[in-house]
C-alpha angles and dihedrals in degrees: 000000000000095000096054091047091049091048090052090053092048092049091048091049090051091051090049090049093052091047100042102024125211120310106224095176094104091057097050094083092048092048091049091050092051092046092051091047093053099040124028090205090076088059090046090053091049094046096050097035094246108162136164112273115168090199098057134072129215124176125221089248091054091051091044091055092055093040092051090053090046090052090051093047091051095047094246092115132037132167123225125193113236127215091265093056098257125122121245122201116236110199130198109205122233120259093253114059090215092058100077124191118244104242101178140023092253089064096054100085096043092049093048088051092048091054090051094242113161113258140133132212 
């Protein structure tokens, strides 16, 4: 008698699943934490409010300008004046060796792609 009752519950749960689907909301915070831990660009996007919008256009230079300031604000990038009057960038690497800093505008698009951030050419 236990097995048929259990089977009825399993079949009802399957019907409910097909009707209602799976609620992934509880896992969104955990996924965001893992993404941020593995790629600092997720934290950058959250901090500056950069979000995917298929109707807007941002150039790599526009992103680089904001990212460079964000690096400076976070202590990742500092500029030091050399003896000839030019400024030299002093970088602090990310905690994970695989999570490389973006050091020039031409690296913005490839790094955003490598972190699986949504963007289109």
